[in-house]
CSV table of C-alpha atoms in Angstrom, one decimal:
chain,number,residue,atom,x,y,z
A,1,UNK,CA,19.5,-10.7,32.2
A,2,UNK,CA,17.1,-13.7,32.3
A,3,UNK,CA,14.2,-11.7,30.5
A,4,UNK,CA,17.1,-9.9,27.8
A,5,UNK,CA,17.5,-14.0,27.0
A,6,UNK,CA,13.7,-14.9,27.0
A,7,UNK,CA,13.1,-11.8,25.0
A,8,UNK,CA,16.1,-12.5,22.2
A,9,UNK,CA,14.5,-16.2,22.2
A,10,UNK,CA,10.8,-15.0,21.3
A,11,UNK,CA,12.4,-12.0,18.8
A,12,UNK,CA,15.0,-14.3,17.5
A,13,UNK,CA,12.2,-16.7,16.7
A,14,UNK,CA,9.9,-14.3,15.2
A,15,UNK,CA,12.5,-13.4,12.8
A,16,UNK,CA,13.3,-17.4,11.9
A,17,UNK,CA,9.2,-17.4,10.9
A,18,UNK,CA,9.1,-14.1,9.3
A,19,UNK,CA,11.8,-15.0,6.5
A,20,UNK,CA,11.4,-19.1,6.4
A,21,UNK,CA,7.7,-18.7,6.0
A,22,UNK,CA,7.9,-15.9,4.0
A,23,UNK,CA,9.9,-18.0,1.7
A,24,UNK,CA,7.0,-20.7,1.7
A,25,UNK,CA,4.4,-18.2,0.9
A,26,UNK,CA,6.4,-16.7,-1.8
A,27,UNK,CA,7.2,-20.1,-4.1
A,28,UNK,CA,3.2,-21.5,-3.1
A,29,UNK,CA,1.3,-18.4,-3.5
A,30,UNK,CA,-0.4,-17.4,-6.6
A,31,UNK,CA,0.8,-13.9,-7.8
A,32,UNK,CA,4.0,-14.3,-5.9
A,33,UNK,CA,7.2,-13.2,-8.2
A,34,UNK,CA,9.0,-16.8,-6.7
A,35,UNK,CA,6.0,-19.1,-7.3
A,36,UNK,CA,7.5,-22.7,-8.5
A,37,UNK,CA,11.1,-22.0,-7.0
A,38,UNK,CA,12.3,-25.3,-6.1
A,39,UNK,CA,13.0,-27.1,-2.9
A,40,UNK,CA,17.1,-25.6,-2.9
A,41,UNK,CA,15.2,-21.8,-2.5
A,42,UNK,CA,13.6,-23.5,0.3
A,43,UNK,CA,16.4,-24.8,2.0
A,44,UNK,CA,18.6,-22.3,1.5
A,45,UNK,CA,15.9,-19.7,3.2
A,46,UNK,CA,15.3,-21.7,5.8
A,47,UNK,CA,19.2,-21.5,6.3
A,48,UNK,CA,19.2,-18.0,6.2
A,49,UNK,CA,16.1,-17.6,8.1
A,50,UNK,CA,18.2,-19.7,11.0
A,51,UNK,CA,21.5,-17.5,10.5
A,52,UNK,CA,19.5,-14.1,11.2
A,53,UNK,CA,17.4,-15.2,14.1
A,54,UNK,CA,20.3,-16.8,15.8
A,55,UNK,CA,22.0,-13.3,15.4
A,56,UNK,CA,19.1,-11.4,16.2
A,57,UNK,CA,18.6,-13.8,19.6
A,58,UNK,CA,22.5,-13.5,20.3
A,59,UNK,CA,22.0,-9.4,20.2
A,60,UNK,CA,19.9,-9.8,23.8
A,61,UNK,CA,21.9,-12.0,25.3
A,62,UNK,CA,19.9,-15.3,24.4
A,63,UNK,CA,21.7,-18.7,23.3
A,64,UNK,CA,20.1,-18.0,20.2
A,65,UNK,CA,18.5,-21.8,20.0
A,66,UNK,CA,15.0,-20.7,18.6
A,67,UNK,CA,14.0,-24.4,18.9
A,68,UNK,CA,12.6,-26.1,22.0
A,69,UNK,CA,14.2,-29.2,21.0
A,70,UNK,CA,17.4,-27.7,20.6
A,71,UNK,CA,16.8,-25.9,24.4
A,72,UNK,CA,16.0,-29.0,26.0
A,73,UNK,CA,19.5,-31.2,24.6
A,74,UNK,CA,21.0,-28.1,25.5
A,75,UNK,CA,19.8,-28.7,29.4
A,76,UNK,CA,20.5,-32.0,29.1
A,77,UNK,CA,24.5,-31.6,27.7
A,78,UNK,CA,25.0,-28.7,30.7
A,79,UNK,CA,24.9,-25.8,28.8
A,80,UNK,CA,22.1,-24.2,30.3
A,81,UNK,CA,20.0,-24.6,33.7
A,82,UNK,CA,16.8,-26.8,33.1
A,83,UNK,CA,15.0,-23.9,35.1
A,84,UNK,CA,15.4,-22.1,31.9
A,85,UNK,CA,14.2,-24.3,29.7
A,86,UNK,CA,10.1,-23.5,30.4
A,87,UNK,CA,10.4,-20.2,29.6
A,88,UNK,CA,12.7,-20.0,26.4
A,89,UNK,CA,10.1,-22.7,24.6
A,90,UNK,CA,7.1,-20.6,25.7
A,91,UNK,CA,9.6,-17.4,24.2
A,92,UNK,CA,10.1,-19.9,20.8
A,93,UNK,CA,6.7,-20.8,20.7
A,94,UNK,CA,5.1,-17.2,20.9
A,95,UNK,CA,7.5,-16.0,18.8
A,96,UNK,CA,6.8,-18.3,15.7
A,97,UNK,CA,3.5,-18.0,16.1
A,98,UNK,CA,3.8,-14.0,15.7
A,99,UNK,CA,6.1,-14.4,13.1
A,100,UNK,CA,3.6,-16.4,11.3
A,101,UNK,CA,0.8,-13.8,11.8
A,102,UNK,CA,3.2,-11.2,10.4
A,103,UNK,CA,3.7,-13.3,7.2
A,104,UNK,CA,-0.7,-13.5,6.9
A,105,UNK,CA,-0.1,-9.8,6.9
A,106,UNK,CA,2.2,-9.3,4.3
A,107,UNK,CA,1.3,-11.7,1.7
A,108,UNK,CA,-2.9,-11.2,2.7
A,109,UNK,CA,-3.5,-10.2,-1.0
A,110,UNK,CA,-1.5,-13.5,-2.2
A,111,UNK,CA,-3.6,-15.9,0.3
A,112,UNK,CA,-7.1,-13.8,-1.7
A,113,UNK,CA,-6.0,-14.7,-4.7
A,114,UNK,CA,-5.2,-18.3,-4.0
A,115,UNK,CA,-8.4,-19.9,-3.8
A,116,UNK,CA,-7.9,-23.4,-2.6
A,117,UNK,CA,-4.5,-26.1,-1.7
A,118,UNK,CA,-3.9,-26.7,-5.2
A,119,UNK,CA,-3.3,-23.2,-6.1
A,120,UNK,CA,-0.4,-23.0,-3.1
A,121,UNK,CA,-3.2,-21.8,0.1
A,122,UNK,CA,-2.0,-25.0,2.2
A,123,UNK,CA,-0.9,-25.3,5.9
A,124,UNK,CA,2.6,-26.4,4.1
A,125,UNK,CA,3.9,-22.4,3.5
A,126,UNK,CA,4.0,-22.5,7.6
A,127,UNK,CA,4.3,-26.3,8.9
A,128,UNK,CA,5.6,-29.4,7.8
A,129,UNK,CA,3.8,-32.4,6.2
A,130,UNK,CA,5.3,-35.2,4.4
A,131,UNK,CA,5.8,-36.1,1.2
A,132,UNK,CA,4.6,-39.8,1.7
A,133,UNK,CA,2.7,-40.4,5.0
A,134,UNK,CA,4.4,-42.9,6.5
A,135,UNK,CA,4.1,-41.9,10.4
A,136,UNK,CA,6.7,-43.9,11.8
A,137,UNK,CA,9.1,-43.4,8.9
A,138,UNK,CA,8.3,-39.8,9.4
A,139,UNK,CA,9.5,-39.8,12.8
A,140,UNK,CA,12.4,-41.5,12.0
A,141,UNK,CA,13.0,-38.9,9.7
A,142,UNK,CA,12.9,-36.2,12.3
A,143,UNK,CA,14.9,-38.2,14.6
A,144,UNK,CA,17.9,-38.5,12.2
A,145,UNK,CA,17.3,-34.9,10.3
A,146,UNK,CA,17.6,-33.2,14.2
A,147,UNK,CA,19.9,-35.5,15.5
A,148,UNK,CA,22.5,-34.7,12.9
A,149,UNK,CA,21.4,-30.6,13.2
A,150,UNK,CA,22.3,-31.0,17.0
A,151,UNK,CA,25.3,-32.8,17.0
A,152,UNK,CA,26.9,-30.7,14.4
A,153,UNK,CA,26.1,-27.7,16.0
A,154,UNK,CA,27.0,-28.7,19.6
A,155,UNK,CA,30.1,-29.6,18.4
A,156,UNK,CA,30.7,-26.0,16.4
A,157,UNK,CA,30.7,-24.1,19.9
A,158,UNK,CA,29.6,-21.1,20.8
A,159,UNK,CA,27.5,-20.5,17.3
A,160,UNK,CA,26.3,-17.1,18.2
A,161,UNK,CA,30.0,-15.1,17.8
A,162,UNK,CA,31.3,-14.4,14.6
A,163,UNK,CA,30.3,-16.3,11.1
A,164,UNK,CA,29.2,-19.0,13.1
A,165,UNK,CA,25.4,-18.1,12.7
A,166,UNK,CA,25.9,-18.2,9.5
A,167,UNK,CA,28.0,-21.9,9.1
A,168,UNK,CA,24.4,-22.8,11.7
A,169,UNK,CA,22.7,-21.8,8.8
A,170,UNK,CA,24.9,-23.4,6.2
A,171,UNK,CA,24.2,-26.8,8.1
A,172,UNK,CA,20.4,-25.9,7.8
A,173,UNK,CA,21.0,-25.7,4.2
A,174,UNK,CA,22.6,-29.0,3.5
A,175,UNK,CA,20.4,-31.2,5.6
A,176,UNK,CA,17.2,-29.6,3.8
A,177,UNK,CA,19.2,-30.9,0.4
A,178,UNK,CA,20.1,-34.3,1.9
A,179,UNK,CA,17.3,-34.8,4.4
A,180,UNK,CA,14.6,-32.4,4.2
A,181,UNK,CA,12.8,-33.9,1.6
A,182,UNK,CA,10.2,-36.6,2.9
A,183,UNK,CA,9.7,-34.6,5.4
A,184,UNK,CA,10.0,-30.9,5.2
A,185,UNK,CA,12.2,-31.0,7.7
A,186,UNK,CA,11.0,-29.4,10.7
A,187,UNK,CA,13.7,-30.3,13.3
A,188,UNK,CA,11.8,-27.6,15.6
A,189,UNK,CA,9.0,-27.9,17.3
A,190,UNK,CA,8.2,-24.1,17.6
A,191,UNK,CA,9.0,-23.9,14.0
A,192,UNK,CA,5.7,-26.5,13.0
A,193,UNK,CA,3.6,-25.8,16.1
A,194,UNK,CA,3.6,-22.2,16.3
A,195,UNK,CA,2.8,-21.3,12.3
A,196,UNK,CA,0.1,-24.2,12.4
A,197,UNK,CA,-1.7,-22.9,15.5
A,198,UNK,CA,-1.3,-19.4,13.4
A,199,UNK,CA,-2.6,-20.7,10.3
A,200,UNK,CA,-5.4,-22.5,12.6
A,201,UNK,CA,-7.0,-19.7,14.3
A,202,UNK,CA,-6.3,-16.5,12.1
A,203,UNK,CA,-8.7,-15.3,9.5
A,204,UNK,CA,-6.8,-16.3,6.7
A,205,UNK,CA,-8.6,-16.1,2.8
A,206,UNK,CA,-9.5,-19.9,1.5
A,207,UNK,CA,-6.9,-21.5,4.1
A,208,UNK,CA,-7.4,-25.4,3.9
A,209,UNK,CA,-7.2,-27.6,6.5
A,210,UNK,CA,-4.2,-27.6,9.5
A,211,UNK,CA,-3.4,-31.4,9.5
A,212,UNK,CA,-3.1,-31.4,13.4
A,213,UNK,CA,-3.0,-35.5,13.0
A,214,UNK,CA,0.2,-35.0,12.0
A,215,UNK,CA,1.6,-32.8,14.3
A,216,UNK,CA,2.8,-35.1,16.8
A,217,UNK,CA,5.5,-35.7,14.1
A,218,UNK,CA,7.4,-32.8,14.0
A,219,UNK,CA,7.2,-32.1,17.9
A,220,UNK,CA,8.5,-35.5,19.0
A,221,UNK,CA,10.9,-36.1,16.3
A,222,UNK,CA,12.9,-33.6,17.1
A,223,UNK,CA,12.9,-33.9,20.6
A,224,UNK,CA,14.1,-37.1,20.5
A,225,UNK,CA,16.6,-36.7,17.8
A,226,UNK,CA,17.9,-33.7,20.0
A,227,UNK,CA,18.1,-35.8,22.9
A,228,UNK,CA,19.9,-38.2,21.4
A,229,UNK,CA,22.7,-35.7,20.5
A,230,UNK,CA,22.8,-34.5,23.4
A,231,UNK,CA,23.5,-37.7,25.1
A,232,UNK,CA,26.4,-39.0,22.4
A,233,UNK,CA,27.6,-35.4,23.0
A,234,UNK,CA,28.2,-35.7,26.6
A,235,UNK,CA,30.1,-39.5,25.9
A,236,UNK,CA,33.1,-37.2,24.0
């Protein structure tokens, strides 16, 4: 039962990656039929992307979070045992990264023919970096972007049944539109960390550089922001 759970977590994940990414390689790389789509295609992929990996997840059994920040407010509200939470953000954080690797894959032609950053080959189709750097205002950012994720969703239930995946994603949606923008919105930590290291080590055509100085951003961000859900959660 455990290892269904760790293995929807790591699928579930892979399948968040494959489409948000995807989407990000599509509007940046040159060639691409979406090149130049604006930051609503974004947002509303990324939904999407959330919606079909929480379903995917749900399919094994797993609380579909996808998001180690997301597993570790859900330990801290109750809702699952904190000797779980090790091995679903090791399952979140493999599975992003292979969903990034399957993304180099696909669009491998696409990363050839775009020859440096400003022709869309930048760390930014898998990771998050903002639009005005700003470190602590960037943290804040994730703080408040997660914190209102998590406390909307905790309060929706059991978001795996039903159309709820798809209202998860829907919430995705609007806070890329209201709050994604400085940003990028990464409100995951497996989301940045695992496409970054991907982009990092993988012999990617003309990739620029991974802007690991920033990273610390969109891992601690989130965590806190989660946390602090969590905790207001547990006051109702």
């Amino acid at each position: 039962m455990f290892m269904d759970a760790y293995l929807g977590e790591f699928v579930g994940t892979m399948i968040l990656i494959i489409l948000g990414a995807g989407a990000g390689a599509s509007i940046n790389l040159n060639k691409a039929y979406a090149k130049g789509q604006g930051w609503l295609y974004v947002a509303f992929a990324w939904g999407m992307a959330v919606a079909f990996g929480v379903y995917v997840a749900a399919s094994f059994g797993a609380p579909g979070h996808l998001n180690p920040a997301f597993t570790i407010a859900a330990a801290i509200s109750g809702m699952i045992k904190w000797s779980q939470v090790i091995g679903f953000i090791v399952a979140q954080m493999l599975g992003a990264f292979v969903g990034a690797a399957i993304v180099v894959i696909h669009f491998y032609p696409h990363f050839k023919a775009s020859k440096n950053e400003a022709e869309g080959n930048t760390v930014g189709i898998f990771a998050t970096k903002p639009a005005i750097n700003n470190p602590v205002f960037n943290f804040l950012s994730e703080v408040i972007a997660t914190f209102t994720f998590t406390y909307i969703t905790f309060n929706l239930g059991n978001f795996t049944t039903g159309l709820k995946p798809f209202i998860v994603g829907f919430v995705i949606f609007a806070i890329g539109a209201s709050l994604g923008s400085t940003t990028g919105y990464a409100l995951n930590p497996a989301r940045d960390w695992g496409p970054r290291f991907a982009y990092t080590i993988l012999p990617i055509p003309h990739k620029t550089v991974a802007h690991w100085e920033y990273a610390w951003v969109p891992m601690c961000g989130p965590i806190v922001g989660a946390a602090i859900a969590a905790f207001l959660f547990n006051l109702q």
